[in-house]
Coordinates of C-alpha atoms and ligand atoms in Angstrom, one line a residue:
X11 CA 36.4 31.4 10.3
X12 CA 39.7 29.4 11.5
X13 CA 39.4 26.5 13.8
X14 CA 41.4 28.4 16.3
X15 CA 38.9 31.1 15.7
X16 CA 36.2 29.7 16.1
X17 CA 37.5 28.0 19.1
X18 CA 38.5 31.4 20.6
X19 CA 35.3 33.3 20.1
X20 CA 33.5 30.3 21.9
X21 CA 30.9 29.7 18.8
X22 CA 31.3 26.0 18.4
X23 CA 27.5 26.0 19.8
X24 CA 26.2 28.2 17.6
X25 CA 28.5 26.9 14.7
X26 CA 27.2 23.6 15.1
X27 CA 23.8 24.9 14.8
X28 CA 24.6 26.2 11.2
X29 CA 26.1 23.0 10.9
X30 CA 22.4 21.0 11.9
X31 CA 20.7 24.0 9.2
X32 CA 22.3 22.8 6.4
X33 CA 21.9 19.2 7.1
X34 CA 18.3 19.7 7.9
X35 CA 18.4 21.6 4.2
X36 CA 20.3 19.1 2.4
X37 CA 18.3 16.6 0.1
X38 CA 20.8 14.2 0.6
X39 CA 19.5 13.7 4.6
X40 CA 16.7 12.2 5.0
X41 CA 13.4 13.0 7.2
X42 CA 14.3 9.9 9.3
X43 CA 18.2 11.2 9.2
X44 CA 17.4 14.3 10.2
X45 CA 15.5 13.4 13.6
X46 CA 18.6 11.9 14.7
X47 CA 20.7 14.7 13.4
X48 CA 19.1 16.6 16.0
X49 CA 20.1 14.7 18.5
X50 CA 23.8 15.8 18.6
X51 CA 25.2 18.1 20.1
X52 CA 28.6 20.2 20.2
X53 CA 30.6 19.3 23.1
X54 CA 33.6 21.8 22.2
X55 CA 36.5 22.1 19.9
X56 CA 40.4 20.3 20.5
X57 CA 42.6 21.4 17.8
X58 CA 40.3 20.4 15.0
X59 CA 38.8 17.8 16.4
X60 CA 34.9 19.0 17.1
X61 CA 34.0 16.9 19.9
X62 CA 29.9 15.9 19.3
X63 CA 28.0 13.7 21.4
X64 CA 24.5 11.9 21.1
X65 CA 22.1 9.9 23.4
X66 CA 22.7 6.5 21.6
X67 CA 24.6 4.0 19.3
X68 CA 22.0 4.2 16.5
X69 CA 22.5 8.2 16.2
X70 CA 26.2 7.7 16.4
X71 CA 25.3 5.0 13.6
X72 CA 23.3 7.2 11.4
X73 CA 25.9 10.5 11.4
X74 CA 28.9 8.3 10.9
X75 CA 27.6 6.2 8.1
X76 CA 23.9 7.4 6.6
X77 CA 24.8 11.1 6.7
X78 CA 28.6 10.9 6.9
X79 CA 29.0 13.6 3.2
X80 CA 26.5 15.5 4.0
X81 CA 27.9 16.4 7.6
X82 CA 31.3 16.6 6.4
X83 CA 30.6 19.1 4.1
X84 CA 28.7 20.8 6.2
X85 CA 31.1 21.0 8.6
X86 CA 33.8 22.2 6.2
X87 CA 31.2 24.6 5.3
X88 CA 30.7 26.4 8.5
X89 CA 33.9 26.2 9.8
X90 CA 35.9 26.3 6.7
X91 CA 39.2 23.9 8.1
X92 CA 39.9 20.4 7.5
X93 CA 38.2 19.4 10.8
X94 CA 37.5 16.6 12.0
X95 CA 34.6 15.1 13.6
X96 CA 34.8 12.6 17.0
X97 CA 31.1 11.5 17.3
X98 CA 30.8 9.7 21.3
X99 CA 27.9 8.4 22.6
X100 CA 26.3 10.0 26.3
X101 CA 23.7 8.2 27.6
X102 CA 22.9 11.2 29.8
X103 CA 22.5 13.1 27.1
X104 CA 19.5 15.5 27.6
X105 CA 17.4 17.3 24.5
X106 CA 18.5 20.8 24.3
X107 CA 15.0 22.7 23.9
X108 CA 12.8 21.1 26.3
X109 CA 12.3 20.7 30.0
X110 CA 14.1 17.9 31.0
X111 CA 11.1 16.0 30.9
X112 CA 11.6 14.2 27.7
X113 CA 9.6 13.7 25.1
X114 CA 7.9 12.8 21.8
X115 CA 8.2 9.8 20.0
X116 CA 9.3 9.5 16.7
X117 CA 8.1 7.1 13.8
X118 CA 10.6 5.1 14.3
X119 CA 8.9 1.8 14.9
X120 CA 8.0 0.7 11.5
X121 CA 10.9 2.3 9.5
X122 CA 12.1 -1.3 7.6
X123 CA 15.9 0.3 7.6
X124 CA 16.1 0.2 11.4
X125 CA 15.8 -3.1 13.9
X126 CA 12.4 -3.2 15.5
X127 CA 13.0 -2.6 19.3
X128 CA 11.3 0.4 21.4
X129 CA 13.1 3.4 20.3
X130 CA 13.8 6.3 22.4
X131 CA 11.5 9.5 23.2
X132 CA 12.8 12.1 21.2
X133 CA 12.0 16.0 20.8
X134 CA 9.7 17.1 19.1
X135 CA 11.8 20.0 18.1
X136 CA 10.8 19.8 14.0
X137 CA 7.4 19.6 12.7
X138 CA 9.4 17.4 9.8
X139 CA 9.2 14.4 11.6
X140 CA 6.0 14.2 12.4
X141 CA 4.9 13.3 15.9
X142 CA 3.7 9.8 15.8
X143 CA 3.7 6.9 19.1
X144 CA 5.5 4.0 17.8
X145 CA 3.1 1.9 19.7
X146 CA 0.1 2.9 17.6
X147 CA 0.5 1.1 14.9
X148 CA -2.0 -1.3 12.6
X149 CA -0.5 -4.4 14.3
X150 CA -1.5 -3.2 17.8
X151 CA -4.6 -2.3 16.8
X152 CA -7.3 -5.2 17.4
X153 CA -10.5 -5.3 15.1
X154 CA -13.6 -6.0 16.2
X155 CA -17.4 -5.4 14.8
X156 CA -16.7 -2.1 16.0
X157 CA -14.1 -0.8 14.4
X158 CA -13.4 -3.0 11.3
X159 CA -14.6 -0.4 8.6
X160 CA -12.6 2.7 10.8
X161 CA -9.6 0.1 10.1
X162 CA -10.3 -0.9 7.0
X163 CA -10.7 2.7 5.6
X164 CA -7.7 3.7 7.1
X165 CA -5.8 0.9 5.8
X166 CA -6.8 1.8 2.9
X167 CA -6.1 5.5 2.9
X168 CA -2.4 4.8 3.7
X169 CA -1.9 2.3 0.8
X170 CA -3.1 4.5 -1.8
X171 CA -3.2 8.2 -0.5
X172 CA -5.2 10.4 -1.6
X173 CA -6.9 7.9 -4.1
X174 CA -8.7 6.0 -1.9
X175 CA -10.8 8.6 0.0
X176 CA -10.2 11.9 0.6
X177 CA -11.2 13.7 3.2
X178 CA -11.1 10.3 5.4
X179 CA -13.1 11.4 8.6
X180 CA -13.0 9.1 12.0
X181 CA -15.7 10.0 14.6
X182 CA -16.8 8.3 17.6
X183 CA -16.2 9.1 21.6
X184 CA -13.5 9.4 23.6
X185 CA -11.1 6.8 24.0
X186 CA -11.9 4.3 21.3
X187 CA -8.9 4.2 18.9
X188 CA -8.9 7.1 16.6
X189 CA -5.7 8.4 17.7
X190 CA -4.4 5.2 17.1
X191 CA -5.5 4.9 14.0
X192 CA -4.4 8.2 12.9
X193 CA -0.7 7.4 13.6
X194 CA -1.3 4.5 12.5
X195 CA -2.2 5.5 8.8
X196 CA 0.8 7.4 9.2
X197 CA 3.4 5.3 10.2
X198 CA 2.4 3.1 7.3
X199 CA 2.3 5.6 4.7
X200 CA 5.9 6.1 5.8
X201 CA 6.6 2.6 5.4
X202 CA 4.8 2.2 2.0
X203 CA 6.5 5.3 0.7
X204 CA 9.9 6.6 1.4
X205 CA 10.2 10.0 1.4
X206 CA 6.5 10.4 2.0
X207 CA 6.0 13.7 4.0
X208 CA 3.2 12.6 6.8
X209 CA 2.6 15.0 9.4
X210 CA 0.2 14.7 12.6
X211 CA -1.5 17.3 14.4
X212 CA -4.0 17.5 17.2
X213 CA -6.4 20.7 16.4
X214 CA -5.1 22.4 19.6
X215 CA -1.4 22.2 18.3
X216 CA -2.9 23.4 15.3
X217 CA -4.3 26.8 16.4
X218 CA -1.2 27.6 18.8
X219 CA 0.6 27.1 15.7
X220 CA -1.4 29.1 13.9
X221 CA -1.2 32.1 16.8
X222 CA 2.5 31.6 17.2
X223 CA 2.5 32.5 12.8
X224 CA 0.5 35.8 13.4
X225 CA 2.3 36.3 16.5
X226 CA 5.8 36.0 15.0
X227 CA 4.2 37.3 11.4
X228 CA 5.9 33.5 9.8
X229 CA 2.0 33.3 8.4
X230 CA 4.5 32.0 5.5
X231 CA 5.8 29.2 7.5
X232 CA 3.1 28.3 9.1
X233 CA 1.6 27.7 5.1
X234 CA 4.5 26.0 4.3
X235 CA 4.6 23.6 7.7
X236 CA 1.0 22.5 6.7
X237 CA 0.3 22.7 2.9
X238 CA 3.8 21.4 2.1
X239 CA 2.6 17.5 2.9
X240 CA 1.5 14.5 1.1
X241 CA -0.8 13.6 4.3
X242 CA -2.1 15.4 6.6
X243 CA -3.4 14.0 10.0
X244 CA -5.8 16.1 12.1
X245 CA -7.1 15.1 15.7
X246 CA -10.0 15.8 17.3
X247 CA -10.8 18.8 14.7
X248 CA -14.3 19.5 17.2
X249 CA -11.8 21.9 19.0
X250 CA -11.6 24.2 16.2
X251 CA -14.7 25.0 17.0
X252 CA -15.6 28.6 17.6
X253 CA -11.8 29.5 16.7
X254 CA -12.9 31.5 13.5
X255 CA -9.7 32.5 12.1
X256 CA -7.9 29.2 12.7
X257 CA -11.0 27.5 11.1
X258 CA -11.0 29.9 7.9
X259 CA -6.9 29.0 8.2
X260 CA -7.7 25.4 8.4
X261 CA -10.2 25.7 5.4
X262 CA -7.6 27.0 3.3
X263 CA -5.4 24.2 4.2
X264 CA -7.9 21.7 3.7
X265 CA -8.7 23.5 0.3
X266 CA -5.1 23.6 -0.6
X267 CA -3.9 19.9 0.3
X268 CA -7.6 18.7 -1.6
X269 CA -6.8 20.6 -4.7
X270 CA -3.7 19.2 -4.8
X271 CA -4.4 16.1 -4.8
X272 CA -2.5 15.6 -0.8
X273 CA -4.8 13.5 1.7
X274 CA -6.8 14.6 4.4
X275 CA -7.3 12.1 7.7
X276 CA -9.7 13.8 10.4
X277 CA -10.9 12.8 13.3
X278 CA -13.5 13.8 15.7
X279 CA -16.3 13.3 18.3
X280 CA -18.8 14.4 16.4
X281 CA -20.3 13.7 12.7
X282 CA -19.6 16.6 10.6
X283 CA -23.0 17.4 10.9
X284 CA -23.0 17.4 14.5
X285 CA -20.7 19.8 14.8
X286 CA -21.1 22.8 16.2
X287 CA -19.4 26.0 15.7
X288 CA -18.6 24.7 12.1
X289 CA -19.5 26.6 8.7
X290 CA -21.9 24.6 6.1
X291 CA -19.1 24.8 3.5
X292 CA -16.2 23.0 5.9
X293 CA -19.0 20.3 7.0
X294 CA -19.5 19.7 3.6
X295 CA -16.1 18.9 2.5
X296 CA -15.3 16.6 5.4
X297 CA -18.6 14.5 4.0
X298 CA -17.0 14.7 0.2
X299 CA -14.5 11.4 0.9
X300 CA -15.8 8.5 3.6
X301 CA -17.2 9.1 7.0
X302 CA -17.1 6.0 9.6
X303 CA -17.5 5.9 13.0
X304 CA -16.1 3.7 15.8
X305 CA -18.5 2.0 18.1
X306 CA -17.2 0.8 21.7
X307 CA -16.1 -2.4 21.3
X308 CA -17.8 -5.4 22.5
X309 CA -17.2 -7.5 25.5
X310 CA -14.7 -10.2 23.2
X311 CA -12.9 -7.7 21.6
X312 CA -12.0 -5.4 24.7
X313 CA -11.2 -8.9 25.9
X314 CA -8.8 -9.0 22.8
X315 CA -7.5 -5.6 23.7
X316 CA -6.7 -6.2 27.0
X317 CA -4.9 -9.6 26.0
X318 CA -2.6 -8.0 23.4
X319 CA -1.7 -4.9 25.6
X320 CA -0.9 -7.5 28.8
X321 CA 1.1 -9.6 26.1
X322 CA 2.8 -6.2 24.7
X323 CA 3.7 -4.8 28.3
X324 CA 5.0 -7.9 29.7
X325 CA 2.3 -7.5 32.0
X326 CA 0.6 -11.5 33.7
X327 CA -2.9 -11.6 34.3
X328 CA -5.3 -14.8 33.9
X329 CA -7.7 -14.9 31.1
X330 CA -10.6 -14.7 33.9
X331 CA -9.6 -12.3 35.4
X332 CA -8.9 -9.8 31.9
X333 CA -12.6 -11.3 31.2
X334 CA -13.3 -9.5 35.1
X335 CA -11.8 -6.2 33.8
X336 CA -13.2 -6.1 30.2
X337 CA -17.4 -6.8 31.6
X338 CA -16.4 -4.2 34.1
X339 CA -15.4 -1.0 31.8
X340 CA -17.4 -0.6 28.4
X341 CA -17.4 2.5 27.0
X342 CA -13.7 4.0 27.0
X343 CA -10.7 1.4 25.8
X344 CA -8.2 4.3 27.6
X345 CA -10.2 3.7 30.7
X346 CA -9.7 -0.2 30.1
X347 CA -6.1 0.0 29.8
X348 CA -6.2 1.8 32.8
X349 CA -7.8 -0.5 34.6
X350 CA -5.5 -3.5 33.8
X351 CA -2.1 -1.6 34.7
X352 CA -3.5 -0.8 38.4
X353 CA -4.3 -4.1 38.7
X354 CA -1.2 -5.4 37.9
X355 CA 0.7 -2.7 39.4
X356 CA -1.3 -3.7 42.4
X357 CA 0.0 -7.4 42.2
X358 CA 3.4 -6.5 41.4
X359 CA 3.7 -4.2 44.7
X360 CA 1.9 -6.8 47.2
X361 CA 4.0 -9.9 44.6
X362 CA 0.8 -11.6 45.0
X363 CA -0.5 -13.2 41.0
X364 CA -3.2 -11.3 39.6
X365 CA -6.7 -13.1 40.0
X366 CA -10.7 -12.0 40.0
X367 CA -10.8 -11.6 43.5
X368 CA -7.5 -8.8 43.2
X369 CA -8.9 -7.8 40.4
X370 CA -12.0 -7.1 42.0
X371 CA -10.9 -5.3 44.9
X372 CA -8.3 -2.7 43.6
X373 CA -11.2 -1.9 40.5
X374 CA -13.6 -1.1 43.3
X375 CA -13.6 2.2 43.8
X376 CA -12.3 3.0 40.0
X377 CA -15.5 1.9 38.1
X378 CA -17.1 4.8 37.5
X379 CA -21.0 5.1 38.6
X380 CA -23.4 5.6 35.6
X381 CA -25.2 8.6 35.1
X382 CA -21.9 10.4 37.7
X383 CA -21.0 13.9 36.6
X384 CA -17.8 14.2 34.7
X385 CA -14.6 14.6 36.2
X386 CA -12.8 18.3 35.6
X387 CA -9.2 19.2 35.3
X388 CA -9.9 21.8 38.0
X389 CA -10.9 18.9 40.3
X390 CA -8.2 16.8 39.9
X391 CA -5.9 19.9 39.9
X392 CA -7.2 20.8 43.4
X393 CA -7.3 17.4 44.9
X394 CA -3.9 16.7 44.2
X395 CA -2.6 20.6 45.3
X396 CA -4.3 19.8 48.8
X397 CA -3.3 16.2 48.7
X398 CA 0.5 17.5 48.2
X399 CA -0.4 20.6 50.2
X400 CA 0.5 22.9 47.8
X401 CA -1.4 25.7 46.3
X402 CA -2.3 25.5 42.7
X403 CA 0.4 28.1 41.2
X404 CA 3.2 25.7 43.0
X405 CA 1.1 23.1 41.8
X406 CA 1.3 24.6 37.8
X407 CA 4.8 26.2 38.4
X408 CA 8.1 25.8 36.8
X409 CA 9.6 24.2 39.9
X410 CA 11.2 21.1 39.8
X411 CA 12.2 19.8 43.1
X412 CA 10.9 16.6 43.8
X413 CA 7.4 16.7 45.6
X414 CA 6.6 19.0 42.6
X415 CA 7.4 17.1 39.8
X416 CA 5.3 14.1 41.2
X417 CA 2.6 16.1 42.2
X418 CA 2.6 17.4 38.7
X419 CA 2.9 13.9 37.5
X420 CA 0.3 12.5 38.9
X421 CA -2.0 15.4 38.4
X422 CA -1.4 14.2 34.6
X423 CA -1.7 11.1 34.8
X424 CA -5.1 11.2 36.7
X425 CA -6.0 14.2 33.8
X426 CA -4.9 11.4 31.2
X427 CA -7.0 8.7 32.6
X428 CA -9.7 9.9 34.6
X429 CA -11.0 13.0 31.9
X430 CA -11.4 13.1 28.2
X431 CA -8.7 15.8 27.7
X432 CA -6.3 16.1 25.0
X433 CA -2.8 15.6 25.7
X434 CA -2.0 19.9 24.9
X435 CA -5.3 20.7 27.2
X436 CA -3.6 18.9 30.1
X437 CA -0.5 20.2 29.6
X438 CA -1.8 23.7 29.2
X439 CA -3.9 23.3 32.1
X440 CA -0.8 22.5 34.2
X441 CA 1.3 25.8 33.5
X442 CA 1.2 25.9 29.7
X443 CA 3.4 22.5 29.2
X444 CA 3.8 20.9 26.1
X445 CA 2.3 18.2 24.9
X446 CA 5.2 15.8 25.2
X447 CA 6.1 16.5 29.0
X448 CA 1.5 14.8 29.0
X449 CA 2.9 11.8 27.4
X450 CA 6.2 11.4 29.6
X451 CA 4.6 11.9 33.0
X452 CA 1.5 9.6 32.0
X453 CA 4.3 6.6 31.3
X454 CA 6.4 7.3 33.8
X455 CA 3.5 7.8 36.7
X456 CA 2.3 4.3 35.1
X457 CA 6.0 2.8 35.3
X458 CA 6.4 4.2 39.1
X459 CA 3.4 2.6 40.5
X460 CA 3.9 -1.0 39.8
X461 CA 7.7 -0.1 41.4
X462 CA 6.5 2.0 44.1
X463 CA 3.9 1.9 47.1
X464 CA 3.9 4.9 48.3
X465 CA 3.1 6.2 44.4
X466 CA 0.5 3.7 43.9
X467 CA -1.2 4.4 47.2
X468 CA -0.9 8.7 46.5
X469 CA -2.9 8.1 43.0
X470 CA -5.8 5.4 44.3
X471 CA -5.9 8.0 47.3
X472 CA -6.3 10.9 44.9
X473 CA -8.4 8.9 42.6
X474 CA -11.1 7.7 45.9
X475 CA -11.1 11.2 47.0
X476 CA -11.7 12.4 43.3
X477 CA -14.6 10.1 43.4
X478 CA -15.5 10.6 46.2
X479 CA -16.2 14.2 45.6
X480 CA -18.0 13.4 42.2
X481 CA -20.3 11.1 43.6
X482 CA -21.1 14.0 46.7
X483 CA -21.4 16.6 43.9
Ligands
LIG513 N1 -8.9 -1.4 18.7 C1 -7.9 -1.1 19.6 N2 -6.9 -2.0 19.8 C2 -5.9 -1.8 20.7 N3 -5.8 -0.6 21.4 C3 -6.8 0.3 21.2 C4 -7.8 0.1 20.3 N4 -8.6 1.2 20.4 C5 -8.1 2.0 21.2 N5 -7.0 1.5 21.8 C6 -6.1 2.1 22.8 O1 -6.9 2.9 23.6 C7 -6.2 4.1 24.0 C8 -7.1 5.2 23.6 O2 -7.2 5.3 22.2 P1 -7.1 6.7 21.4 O3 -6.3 7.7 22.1 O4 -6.7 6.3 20.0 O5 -8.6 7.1 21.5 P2 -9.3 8.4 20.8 O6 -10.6 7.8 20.2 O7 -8.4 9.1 20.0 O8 -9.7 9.2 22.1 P3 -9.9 10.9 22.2 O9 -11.1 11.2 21.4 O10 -10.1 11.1 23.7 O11 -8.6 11.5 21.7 C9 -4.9 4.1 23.3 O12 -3.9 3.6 24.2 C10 -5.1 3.1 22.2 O13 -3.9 2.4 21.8

C-alpha cells in the first residue's frame, strides 16, 4: 500500500496497529519497550509524515531512541514508503481500550535503565508486562517478627528463581502484605534479570482468563500466556476453590512451570491444608517448596508502617499520634493505612496539624467493634445507591456523568477499605469493571478527600451509616 493509499482508504489506525504487532513480535523490543510502545497512537497521515502521539516525554524517549530500527522498519513494513515518523507528546492522551478511568501500573519503578520517580498508570492492555504496583516493592516493605521469614523467603525466591524454593507459598489474613510481597518478588526478579518474563495474576483474573480461552476457543493462548514464564505469581489462589476446571487448568500449569524448572509464588488465606475445595494432589505440591505465614504485625512495627507510608506520601503526623493509630487498628495493615489518610485528610481540610486528640475524634466511629459482623459489598453497594439516591443498576451502570462516577468511586473505595475483597470482585461487583478502574477510583477517592469536604464528609457519612447498620444487624 502507497502512502497516498493508505491515507485515502483512512487505515492509518489500523495500519498503525500492524505497525504495534510487529514491534510487540520483534526480539529487538523489549518487554519494558514494548509497554511504552503501546502507548502511541496514530494521529493521521501528512504526505508521509505519520503523525503519532504519546502521553509523555519518556515514551517519546523510548520510540525515538530505544526502539528507533525496530519501528522504522516496521513502519516501512506496513506501509511500504519512505515514511517518516513525527512522534509529539499529548498530555491528554487517553489509553485506547479502556474506560477512561485509567489504569494499571507497570513495573516501572525499579527498572535501573529509567530515573526513579512515580511513573504513570498505564493499561493493562498485554499480559507481557505483567501487572505489578510500583509502590510495592522490597524497600517499602517494613519487617517485623511477623513477617521477616515471608520476606526473607521471598527475597530469596527472586535472587535465585526457581532454585531457592519452589512452590513458595504466602498465607496469612487479609491485609497483611502478601500482595506486596508478591510484586515485590517480581519487580526484583526483573531487576536481577533482564529479560526475565515475570507475570502476576490474582486467581480471579486467572479463571476469567481461563473462561475467556474456552469462550474464544485460544485454550492455546491461554497455555502460552501462563506456561510461557520464568515466574509465575498467583494471588489469593483460595478463590480457585470449587472452580474445577480452572483448578485442573491451574494444575497443569503448576505441573508445567515445576517441570520445567519456572518458579511458582502463591499466596493465600489459608494453609494448603486448610483449604477447601482443593484436591490432595494440588495441596500437596504447594507443600513440596516452603510454606510461611504472615502474622499481624506488632504494635512497633505497624508503628514502622505507618511512619514510612506518612514519610512516602508526604503526609505530617506526630509520632504520638501514628502511636494513637497503630494501638488502635491491629489486625489488618490495609485498614491501618486507611486510618492514617482520613486522619490527615481530616487535618488537611479543617488546616488544623494532626494530633491524638484529631486523631481520636475522626477514628471514632471507623474502629471496628470486635466480635461485629462483616461488612458486604451488597451493603456498601446499597448504602451508597440510597445515599446518592440512585438505584443500584444506575449505581453499577456504564454511565459517566458526574454524580455517577463518584458514587461509583466511593462505593470502591469503601469495598477497598472497609471489606476484604479482591480488587476484580469489586470491580465485578460494580457492573463487571476491571480490575484497574478498583485501583484508580481507590487513589483518586483517597486524593479527593484530603482536597475536598464535601467528598470527605459523603465517605465518613457512608462509612457511619455502614456502621451503623452493622452494629444494628
Ligand atoms: N510490612 C509491610 N510494610 C509496609 N506496607 C505493608 C506491609 N504489609 C502490608 N502493607 C501494606 O498494606 C496494604 C495491604 O497489603 P496487601 O494488599 O499486600 O495485603 P494482602 O495480605 O495481600 O491482603 P488480601 O489477602 O486481602 O489480598 C498494602 O498497601 C501494603 O503495601
Amino acid at each position: 500500500m502507497t502512502v497516498d493509499e493508505a491515507n485515502h482508504a483512512n487505515t492509518v489506525g489500523s495500519s498503525w496497529r500492524r505497525v504495534v504487532t510487529l514491534l510487540e513480535q520483534d526480539d529487538r523490543v523489549s518487554p519494558r519497550q514494548r509497554g511504552f510502545v503501546i502507548l502511541a497512537q496514530a494521529q493521521g497521515l501528512i504526505g508521509s509524515t505519520l503523525l503519532v502521539a504519546v502521553p509523555n516525554e519518556l515514551t517519546r524517549e523510548v520510540l525515538q531512541t530505544q526502539v528507533k530500527d525496530a519501528l522504522d522498519d516496521a513502519l516501512r513494513n506496513v506501509f511500504s514508503d519512505d515514511i517518516r515518523c513525527a512522534i509529539d507528546v499529548d498530555t491528554d492522551l487517553v489509553p485506547i481500550h479502556e474506560e477512561p478511568e485509567p489504569a494499571v501500573e507497570l513495573s516501572l519503578a525499579n527498572d535501573p535503565s529509567i530515573e526513579q520517580k512515580p511513573q504513570p498508570m498505564l493499561p493493562s492492555t498485554s499480559h507481557e508486562f505483567g501487572r505489578l504496583n510500583p509502590k510495592y516493592v522490597f524497600d517499602t516493605f517494613v519487617i517485623g517478627s511477623s513477617n521477616r521469614f515471608a520476606h526473607a523467603a521471598a527475597v530469596a525466591v527472586a535472587e535465585a528463581p526457581a532454585k531457592a524454593y519452589n512452590p513458595l507459598f504466602i498465607y496469612g489474613d487479609s491485609g497483611l502484605g502478601k500482595t506486596h510481597l508478591l510484586h515485590a518478588i517480581g519487580h526484583y526478579a526483573r531487576r536481577l534479570y533482564s529479560g526475565i518474563r515475570v507475570r502476576y495474576v490474582n486467581s480471579e483474573e486467572f479463571t476469567n482468563d481461563f473462561i475467556n480461552s474456552i469462550r474464544d476457543d485460544e485454550g492455546a493462548s491461554f497455555k502460552t500466556t501462563y506456561r510461557n514464564v520464568d515466574v509465575l505469581l498467583i494471588d489469593d489462589i483460595q478463590f480457585l476453590a470449587g472452580k474445577d476446571r480452572t483448578l485442573e487448568e491451574f494444575f497443569h500449569t503448576f505441573n508445567s512451570l515445576h517441570n520445567n524448572n519456572k518458579q511458582v509464588v502463591i499466596t493465600s488465606d489459608q494453609p494448603p491444608k486448610l483449604l477447601a475445595g482443593f484436591e490432595d494432589r494440588m495441596k500437596s505440591r504447594f507443600e513440596w517448596g516452603l510454606l510461611t505465614d504472615i502474622q499481624p504485625p506488632e504494635l512497633e512495627t505497624r508503628i514502622a508502617i505507618l511512619r514510612k507510608k506518612a514519610l512516602s506520601e508526604g503526609l505530617s503526623a506526630p509520632d504520638d499520634a501514628l502511636e494513637y493509630i497503630a494501638s488502635k487498628i491491629a489486625s489488618n495493615i490495609r485498614e491501618l493505612e486507611g486510618a492514617l489518610i482520613r486522619v490527615t485528610a481530616f487535618a488537611s481540610l479543617n488546616r488544623q496539624p494532626v494530633d491524638v486528640a484529631l486523631a481520636e475524634m475522626v477514628l471514632k466511629d471507623l474502629i471496628t467493634d470486635d466480635g461485629a459482623q462483616e461488612i458486604t459489598s451488597g451493603q456498601i453497594l446499597q448504602q451508597t445507591a440510597d445515599y446518592f439516591k440512585l438505584s443500584m443498576e444506575e449505581l453499577c451502570s456504564k454511565s459517566r456523568t458526574r454524580t455517577l462516577v463518584t458514587a461509583r468511586q466511593i462505593a470502591m473505595y469503601l469495598c477497598r477499605e472497609l471489606t476484604d475483597m479482591s480488587l476484580p470482585k469489586i470491580g465485578q461487583e460494580l457492573g463487571g469493571r476491571d480490575h484497574t478502574t478498583v485501583i484508580h477510583a481507590d487513589r483518586k477517592i483517597r486524593e479527593l478527600m484530603a482536597e475536598r469536604r464535601v467528598i470527605y464528609n459523603q465517605v465518613t457519612e457512608l462509612t457511619n451509616r455502614i456502621k451503623q447498620q452493622q452494629r444494628d444487624s
